[in-house]
């Protein structure tokens, strides 16, 4: 499924999200909008123009996010000696002449050049040379984060606007309300006072112009948002005050309009700062990527940009350096710190043919490796992509907030108008009614509703990534804590997946070495882990393993092979029953071995029982601890295995599993998950993501056991990078913790509006004589969304559920 991200400009609250998503629905575009990330995520083959058109219709602007950064098809140069537009033109022409360059963007103010290119046709070195030949001195800008730059620019702009409005608000407040606290009064006539207040309020209105223009746009497109409420409320106070100065007799509300804009700008600035921190995990991951690599080309060592590394390059890594891309060790050995990817603090020893992961740190030795994955294919790039997609997804719990937000702004305008009419006709006068009208419009805050869920999801998925748990969607994050049953695959999940031959039993005059030889010949072409164990045992005993003349795998039963006119059968009771070969004399020994959790295979030569080969797969160190922790959480556990019932139950007892489903064929695993779901269970399946794919997909949550290099497993909703089953417990706990924060956020967002709007409408006034000032309403509105985001940021204190090491 094609998935693309777009930066959405001009959103001010959750109602903006619903307006854009409605336009998507009208045009048949499958997509969601994340208010906290200020992005839209589109699925399917939809053109940029279609998306831009839909977003524009809703009153906003969509900018496609470039995928060139991760794929290594974009680079940025700083060119200090590019001093004029003429120079910029020369640089651009020189770059565009390079074959493979698709686009060039020059920023003369920052002396920057952004170059997009086809990596198959050119590279960074060629681009640098093109600029040098043109007579200029380019330098690669390392670690450029365009999204961060835009956010920083937005924060600087909001900070500047707030400072301007604050500086003009102080004298405005003094003129209008200073006398209330005993400050000396400036001797001015009424008209002079009004004109001076107008002069002070006007720069504040200009500082908030972007808010008003957004409000006008939303009203023009019949998609009113939070900025529309501010526009109407502040506009009403300012216009009425302006009219009172020149045309009618009335009170001045310039300080109300001015201070409202000041508080709103402060709130938006603090919100932008807080929202920026929610994506800290992504920024941290992006910062791990090294910028250069040392490769051997044409027999020489060359230092090149990371973007120029290609598959097949021999890369040199020295002590203390970051490994640039993913690959396989070709020569040398060392220990590598993989904690930034896997979360495992102990360095891992690497030798020839071992896999190394890009962005991990080489500790002691020096080695060379062959690059196998570069650009967007590396483990780090896959992790970043998965986390970004998860942070942009929408949790089901958000639907309520979205539905409320869709009707929120029109409802608030109606409440404000009704409040104005009621108080005016109750004889309280125009000024009193106007105060109520403005307070209702300003205190309403759909922003908090829009930020409640996505900010917590962004922090929650980021926390997961830091712990080596890749939660691929907000839906999975929400569902995980509801699980009541977890089903584990046995081989490679609960066990190490590296079985060893433990016992060989012989009968009818056959010898151990002879039985092992025939079994190894039969299993030589098999890819099954049990077959590998037998072949490895034969190799250890230096037995020469010949090729079978004939080989056939019989699903769910075993194998048949032919060697030197000897017909070999190796498998379970079902195989020998179907071939009418009696193996009763082996049954007692077979059962005894199976009681100890060993998988036992029967072997016959020319339809004569020859013996037994027992294989045992060692349990992972963390399996017992993980199952124990799940039981303490009240979660039922089950195991799926192809072993017979006796062996399966023996392993189940060792690990503490509640239910064992034995003799299960790979193709039937999904059916067992479905049976549990029909009983009303919320089921997770934990497996290696290969033959477990159907079961992982069928489960409510599929948890795929990853390895450091294979993180983009399509079948799992959650990927455990560390291959540590205790992370299943951590994922469930993190889900519950995140949902608790989301519910807190939603509670306070709803509570704030349910209480704030009636208070602003004057419901307390008949009983207490107390009236909510529009200025206090503005301050409350400004800080409501900040409080929600701040509560989400507190999640960073999460340390995880204590588990035995």
Tab-separated table of C-alpha atoms in Angstrom, residues 10 21 134 178 236 337 395 397 499 521 550 599 615 673 680 696 698 765 770 775:
chain	number	residue	atom	x	y	z
A	10	UNK	CA	-2.961	26.699	8.549
A	21	UNK	CA	-10.981	14.610	6.391
A	134	UNK	CA	31.584	26.710	-11.532
A	178	UNK	CA	-4.630	51.347	35.967
A	236	UNK	CA	-16.449	42.278	18.041
A	337	UNK	CA	27.279	-1.631	20.767
A	395	UNK	CA	-6.442	5.750	17.534
A	397	UNK	CA	-10.603	6.501	20.916
A	499	UNK	CA	17.558	-27.698	18.440
A	521	UNK	CA	21.243	-38.349	4.443
A	550	UNK	CA	15.247	-39.523	-3.851
A	599	UNK	CA	10.879	-34.045	20.081
A	615	UNK	CA	15.997	-33.543	19.609
A	673	UNK	CA	-6.522	-18.098	16.875
A	680	UNK	CA	-14.861	-13.747	23.003
A	696	UNK	CA	-0.232	-12.981	13.227
A	698	UNK	CA	-5.702	-13.223	12.213
A	765	UNK	CA	-23.898	35.599	37.641
A	770	UNK	CA	-19.497	37.022	39.532
A	775	UNK	CA	-9.379	38.343	29.439
